[in-house]
Amino acid sequence: MRYCRRCLYPDNHPFGIGFDAQGICTGCRVHEEKDSLDWLEREKKLAALLAGYRGRNRARHDCVVPISGARDSFFIVHLLRKVYGLNPLLVTYNRHYNSRAGIFNVAHLRTVLGCDIHTLTLDPRQVKRVMRTTLDRLGSFHWHALAGQSVFPVQTAVRAGIPLVIWGAHQALDQVGMFSHLDEVEMSRRYRREHDLMGLEAEDLVDEGELSAVDLEPFFYPQDADIRRVGVRGIYLGNFIRWDTKAQHEKMLPLYDYYVGPLARTFDSYNDVDDLHYAGAHDLIKTAKLGYGKATDHASREIRFGRLTRDEGARLAARYEDAPAPDLSRLAAFMEMGEGDILAALDRLRDPRIWEKAGGAWKRKDRAADHPGGADLPKTGGCDFRNNVPADLDGDPQARQLLSKGYMRESV
Ligand SMILES: [Zn+2]
């Protein structure tokens, strides 16, 4: 396997990645734009764009903003509300496997920033059927969450007649440099299908496994004619703002005091604290498929910002990617499957360039640390992540004020 000499990405990155004559990947090259573009100019461009949507037709909401109980939700809503004076309609897709910290964060966000919210919560039995089928077909139980969170904002925009959807960073631009920031790429159905959804839209899954069109209808993308009628477009803030998720969290945490905390399989405690399985069993499956997991995504990002050397990043990634997923039995119980069935699905997906079976156990043959680096950027700072989730979250007086109906019994 070929690896970037600056970051840790291999050439089997699912978004597609290229390498130049120096052995540096396309993601690292596009990241260099963060230090070469005139970001003040770009922010002015954003301000002008948003001004065109503020207070339009005396509508209650100026834009639709997808949020979760983690990622960059606080930064995005703070920016739009406090800096640009917009009234966003927040939307969130309920994955069903939310952490308590994540449920708190969503309730806290909409309360402190004073926003309306629309939540899509599907029948849990239906969600489980989709999870079982996509685990089998795609090796991903999390497909429903990717599909739901990428389509519910667009459906809401069409239904409520709000023509602007605002996203944070564009993942494929950030990770593999699929576009330049100057392309100002906007959301599209095609990108969603090919990259967010691993090539399979909900329509392609009808009559697969246990699924009917009725099960999948909540994940269907709106008709082109309806999108055109409302004039819905979706922009990415990362094309206009020098996106640095760690720095953004560290600006927002003192202002809003939301929860961030440690995860089983990555050192970045800011981005996935809301999800019980994303940085656990989901990442175990990703690592089986590709040879790398979230810790490589996060370390590659920090290497590009000069906060980790390649060697430091490779060591961190190896430590987390060899860690167990303690949530696996809980996931199996939720999916009404055996742990062994999930592990068997995972074994079918292993990339033979990375894994070999020796003495009945899977052994890794290749990883970024085995390949030469030597293209590090100058160090700009350290890479510490904070943790403020109390060990007994229910004992935290703030957590008792949850304005949410998010809890359910384990057995449901
Ligand atoms: Zn790279």
XYZ file of C-alpha atoms and ligand atoms in Angstrom:
413
model
C 0.000 0.000 0.000
C 1.241 3.496 -0.792
C 1.068 6.155 1.981
C 1.478 9.935 1.975
C 4.909 11.106 3.159
C 3.387 13.976 5.148
C 0.113 12.624 6.617
C -0.974 9.017 7.237
C -3.441 8.447 4.387
C -3.087 5.349 2.192
C -4.026 5.175 -1.470
C -7.142 3.066 -0.708
C -8.908 6.098 0.842
C -12.557 5.571 -0.164
C -12.962 9.156 -1.470
C -10.005 8.663 -3.881
C -6.594 10.208 -3.296
C -3.582 11.087 -5.475
C 0.127 11.607 -4.784
C 2.539 14.085 -6.416
C 6.222 13.632 -7.339
C 7.239 14.369 -3.731
C 4.933 11.639 -2.431
C 2.567 14.204 -0.852
C -1.164 13.501 -1.129
C -3.840 15.693 -2.703
C -5.408 16.255 0.755
C -2.171 17.705 2.143
C -1.755 19.958 -0.931
C -5.284 21.391 -0.691
C -4.744 21.848 3.063
C -1.822 24.185 2.195
C -4.478 26.613 0.866
C -5.445 27.219 4.509
C -2.176 29.147 4.847
C -2.146 30.782 1.418
C -5.684 32.033 0.728
C -6.894 35.498 1.762
C -9.446 34.384 4.360
C -10.638 37.925 5.111
C -11.661 38.252 1.484
C -13.362 34.870 1.628
C -15.302 35.813 4.784
C -16.498 38.999 3.054
C -17.809 36.828 0.254
C -19.685 34.696 2.807
C -21.113 37.812 4.490
C -22.442 39.047 1.138
C -23.950 35.639 0.341
C -25.677 35.362 3.732
C -26.993 38.938 3.537
C -29.001 37.821 0.509
C -30.896 35.333 2.693
C -31.319 37.304 5.956
C -34.923 38.341 6.631
C -36.004 37.245 3.166
C -39.780 37.607 2.649
C -40.169 38.154 6.413
C -39.750 34.409 6.876
C -39.209 33.171 10.423
C -36.100 31.178 9.437
C -33.255 32.311 7.192
C -31.614 28.942 6.650
C -31.628 25.276 7.651
C -28.663 24.065 9.708
C -28.031 20.369 10.409
C -26.655 19.758 13.880
C -25.712 16.873 16.140
C -24.620 16.592 19.758
C -20.985 17.042 18.705
C -18.906 17.892 15.588
C -18.865 21.605 14.835
C -22.488 22.273 15.821
C -21.800 24.912 18.493
C -19.312 26.769 16.284
C -21.622 26.823 13.257
C -24.748 27.965 15.107
C -22.761 30.535 17.139
C -21.285 31.962 13.923
C -24.617 32.188 12.107
C -26.587 33.498 15.091
C -24.109 35.841 16.787
C -21.799 36.952 13.975
C -24.118 36.980 10.961
C -27.428 37.625 12.758
C -29.360 34.834 11.052
C -32.225 32.836 12.542
C -31.458 29.237 11.574
C -33.927 26.372 11.749
C -31.897 23.570 13.317
C -32.509 20.013 12.157
C -31.216 16.782 13.613
C -31.594 13.138 12.658
C -31.908 10.890 15.712
C -29.506 7.955 15.288
C -31.016 6.211 18.360
C -27.589 5.343 19.817
C -26.936 8.730 21.390
C -24.686 9.197 24.399
C -26.061 11.139 27.357
C -23.442 13.819 26.703
C -24.741 14.128 23.137
C -28.394 14.398 24.212
C -27.390 17.107 26.667
C -25.378 18.969 24.008
C -28.301 19.150 21.547
C -30.717 20.401 24.227
C -28.138 22.898 25.516
C -27.261 24.190 22.037
C -30.820 25.037 21.017
C -31.527 26.557 24.413
C -28.471 28.813 24.843
C -28.484 29.916 21.225
C -32.273 30.317 21.104
C -33.226 28.263 18.063
C -36.175 26.218 16.822
C -35.374 22.604 16.049
C -36.941 19.854 13.956
C -35.949 16.297 14.886
C -36.513 13.188 12.782
C -36.983 10.142 15.012
C -37.941 6.983 13.150
C -39.472 3.805 14.548
C -36.524 1.996 16.202
C -37.597 -1.356 14.747
C -37.448 0.102 11.275
C -34.016 1.599 11.998
C -32.766 -1.797 13.159
C -33.985 -3.438 9.933
C -32.049 -0.875 7.898
C -28.956 -1.332 10.112
C -28.938 -5.122 9.674
C -29.373 -4.936 5.901
C -26.686 -2.303 5.293
C -24.248 -4.090 7.592
C -24.698 -7.124 5.386
C -24.680 -5.268 2.032
C -22.171 -2.490 2.688
C -20.435 -3.434 5.893
C -21.973 -0.388 7.573
C -24.670 -0.383 10.251
C -24.305 3.416 10.351
C -25.557 3.993 6.757
C -29.018 5.046 8.046
C -27.403 7.837 10.083
C -25.354 9.088 7.120
C -28.442 8.918 4.914
C -30.739 10.536 7.482
C -28.451 13.364 8.463
C -27.637 14.196 4.827
C -31.231 14.171 3.553
C -33.434 15.392 6.420
C -32.018 18.960 6.124
C -32.809 19.008 2.378
C -36.314 17.568 2.924
C -36.937 20.177 5.633
C -35.716 23.004 3.390
C -38.113 21.899 0.624
C -41.051 21.383 3.011
C -40.584 24.666 4.873
C -39.703 26.672 1.738
C -36.288 27.729 3.085
C -33.841 28.026 0.177
C -30.500 27.793 2.018
C -28.919 24.829 3.845
C -25.624 25.549 5.643
C -23.076 22.791 6.295
C -19.693 22.956 8.049
C -16.615 21.582 6.317
C -16.747 19.501 3.125
C -15.365 16.133 4.173
C -13.791 15.076 0.866
C -12.199 18.501 0.378
C -10.773 18.334 3.886
C -9.538 14.727 3.829
C -8.387 14.098 0.257
C -8.477 17.484 -1.481
C -11.236 16.480 -3.917
C -11.840 20.188 -4.597
C -10.043 23.470 -3.976
C -11.676 25.853 -1.474
C -11.927 28.245 -4.436
C -14.265 25.861 -6.282
C -16.896 26.770 -3.658
C -18.501 23.403 -4.230
C -22.120 23.109 -3.031
C -24.146 20.109 -1.874
C -25.437 17.746 -4.525
C -27.407 14.553 -4.694
C -24.582 12.937 -6.678
C -21.903 13.662 -4.077
C -24.210 12.380 -1.339
C -24.742 9.097 -3.169
C -21.135 8.501 -4.193
C -19.352 9.602 -1.031
C -21.685 10.034 1.940
C -23.601 6.861 1.124
C -20.854 4.627 -0.311
C -22.552 4.514 -3.721
C -25.943 3.256 -2.526
C -28.995 5.473 -2.192
C -32.081 4.358 -0.308
C -33.840 3.684 -3.634
C -31.169 1.055 -4.446
C -31.909 -0.854 -1.234
C -35.653 -1.389 -1.790
C -36.480 -5.093 -1.494
C -32.955 -5.901 -0.263
C -32.918 -8.099 2.829
C -35.707 -7.060 5.182
C -36.361 -3.667 3.562
C -39.424 -2.323 1.767
C -39.947 1.031 0.066
C -41.946 2.054 3.145
C -38.922 1.442 5.414
C -36.671 3.464 3.156
C -38.925 6.373 2.209
C -37.591 8.672 4.976
C -34.150 8.474 3.315
C -35.266 9.396 -0.241
C -33.793 12.582 -1.659
C -36.421 15.187 -2.663
C -37.406 15.410 -6.330
C -35.316 17.777 -8.481
C -38.476 19.702 -9.428
C -39.246 20.408 -5.736
C -35.665 21.498 -5.050
C -35.806 23.853 -8.034
C -39.223 25.223 -7.042
C -37.895 26.349 -3.622
C -34.440 27.152 -5.042
C -32.683 25.094 -2.354
C -28.875 25.241 -2.350
C -26.426 23.998 0.264
C -23.150 25.787 1.017
C -20.111 24.672 3.030
C -18.713 27.190 5.523
C -15.254 25.604 5.195
C -14.923 27.226 1.750
C -15.144 30.682 3.330
C -13.625 30.269 6.784
C -10.199 28.801 7.593
C -11.608 25.601 9.054
C -9.780 24.264 12.133
C -12.155 22.131 14.159
C -9.856 21.816 17.207
C -9.283 25.581 17.439
C -13.026 26.207 16.919
C -13.981 23.895 19.783
C -11.449 25.584 22.031
C -13.056 28.972 21.294
C -16.581 27.652 21.887
C -15.990 25.536 25.020
C -15.430 28.493 27.383
C -18.500 30.241 25.910
C -20.971 27.346 26.047
C -19.503 24.682 28.326
C -20.879 21.705 26.417
C -19.564 18.186 26.959
C -16.478 16.769 25.275
C -14.893 13.543 26.440
C -12.717 10.519 25.782
C -13.611 7.891 23.180
C -12.514 4.284 22.778
C -10.796 4.518 19.409
C -9.570 8.072 18.861
C -7.739 10.767 20.782
C -9.992 13.564 19.398
C -12.484 13.986 22.246
C -14.417 16.794 20.514
C -16.014 15.390 17.379
C -17.941 12.218 18.187
C -18.807 12.391 21.878
C -22.525 12.179 21.032
C -22.465 8.713 19.488
C -22.166 5.433 21.412
C -20.710 3.498 18.481
C -19.098 5.858 15.959
C -15.671 5.881 17.608
C -16.180 2.276 18.786
C -17.695 -0.616 16.821
C -18.206 1.556 13.715
C -14.511 2.385 13.744
C -13.532 -1.255 14.289
C -15.402 -2.083 11.068
C -13.853 0.862 9.195
C -10.389 -0.310 10.283
C -11.097 -3.852 9.073
C -12.270 -2.544 5.684
C -9.577 0.036 5.061
C -6.727 -0.696 7.459
C -7.183 2.657 9.188
C -9.803 4.321 11.373
C -10.863 7.671 12.864
C -7.548 8.047 14.700
C -5.777 8.224 11.301
C -8.301 10.810 10.056
C -7.751 12.899 13.170
C -3.955 12.450 13.266
C -3.635 13.334 9.558
C -5.590 16.528 10.185
C -3.393 17.457 13.175
C -0.188 16.655 11.213
C -1.315 19.058 8.472
C -1.834 21.813 11.060
C 1.695 21.156 12.412
C 0.423 20.054 15.841
C 1.707 16.467 15.481
C 4.761 15.137 13.644
C 4.098 12.225 11.291
C 5.845 9.883 13.744
C 3.736 11.097 16.685
C 0.558 10.785 14.600
C 1.442 7.293 13.397
C 2.073 6.122 16.970
C -1.212 7.585 18.209
C -3.158 6.091 15.301
C -1.612 2.649 15.856
C -2.453 2.740 19.564
C -6.125 3.564 19.016
C -6.617 1.412 15.922
C -5.400 -1.664 17.800
C -7.773 -0.906 20.715
C -10.949 -2.959 21.307
C -14.491 -1.622 20.835
C -16.079 -1.999 24.284
C -19.488 -1.015 22.879
C -19.739 -4.028 20.559
C -22.007 -6.109 22.813
C -24.315 -3.138 23.383
C -24.539 -2.588 19.624
C -25.275 -6.280 19.031
C -28.069 -6.148 21.628
C -29.582 -3.067 19.954
C -29.402 -4.672 16.512
C -30.826 -7.930 17.913
C -27.857 -9.843 16.510
C -25.057 -11.868 18.060
C -21.664 -10.195 18.504
C -20.256 -13.074 16.456
C -22.559 -12.190 13.517
C -21.238 -8.608 13.493
C -17.633 -9.832 13.658
C -18.308 -12.308 10.827
C -19.704 -9.502 8.643
C -16.576 -7.514 9.444
C -14.246 -10.387 8.517
C -15.803 -10.669 5.046
C -14.774 -7.052 4.403
C -11.117 -7.154 5.426
C -8.710 -5.736 2.843
C -6.226 -8.552 2.018
C -3.510 -5.976 1.332
C -3.638 -5.093 5.047
C -4.791 -8.216 6.857
C -3.791 -11.869 6.890
C -5.106 -14.680 9.019
C -2.410 -16.445 10.991
C -3.138 -19.160 13.536
C -6.853 -18.340 13.561
C -6.309 -14.627 14.314
C -6.161 -11.600 12.029
C -2.732 -10.028 11.769
C -1.911 -6.652 10.274
C 0.727 -6.714 7.518
C 0.944 -3.015 6.735
C 0.438 0.398 8.326
C 1.498 4.028 7.798
C 4.266 3.792 10.412
C 6.072 1.210 8.214
C 6.407 3.734 5.375
C 8.770 6.711 5.045
C 7.742 10.221 6.052
C 10.202 13.091 6.027
C 7.809 15.784 4.757
C 6.683 17.233 8.125
C 5.643 20.876 8.383
C 7.142 23.128 11.075
C 5.554 22.440 14.479
C 2.997 25.126 15.423
C 1.738 23.866 18.776
C 0.691 20.899 20.886
C -2.167 18.511 20.401
C -3.973 18.166 23.735
C -7.709 17.551 23.767
C -9.918 18.386 26.757
C -12.368 16.218 28.672
C -15.158 17.611 30.850
C -17.747 14.799 30.955
C -18.383 13.955 34.619
C -17.983 10.275 35.493
C -21.541 10.348 36.854
C -23.360 12.436 34.267
C -26.741 11.933 35.952
C -25.271 13.491 39.093
C -24.374 16.661 37.179
C -26.965 19.350 38.026
C -26.767 20.667 34.443
C -27.608 17.297 32.951
C -30.832 17.077 34.975
C -32.212 20.029 33.049
C -32.392 18.123 29.779
C -35.049 19.649 27.569
C -35.342 16.556 25.488
C -37.279 13.357 25.114
C -34.234 11.447 24.037
C -33.977 8.600 26.528
C -35.282 5.099 26.161
C -34.830 1.806 27.952
C -32.010 -0.423 26.757
C -34.430 -3.226 25.973
C -36.524 -1.344 23.410
Zn -1.072 13.629 2.948
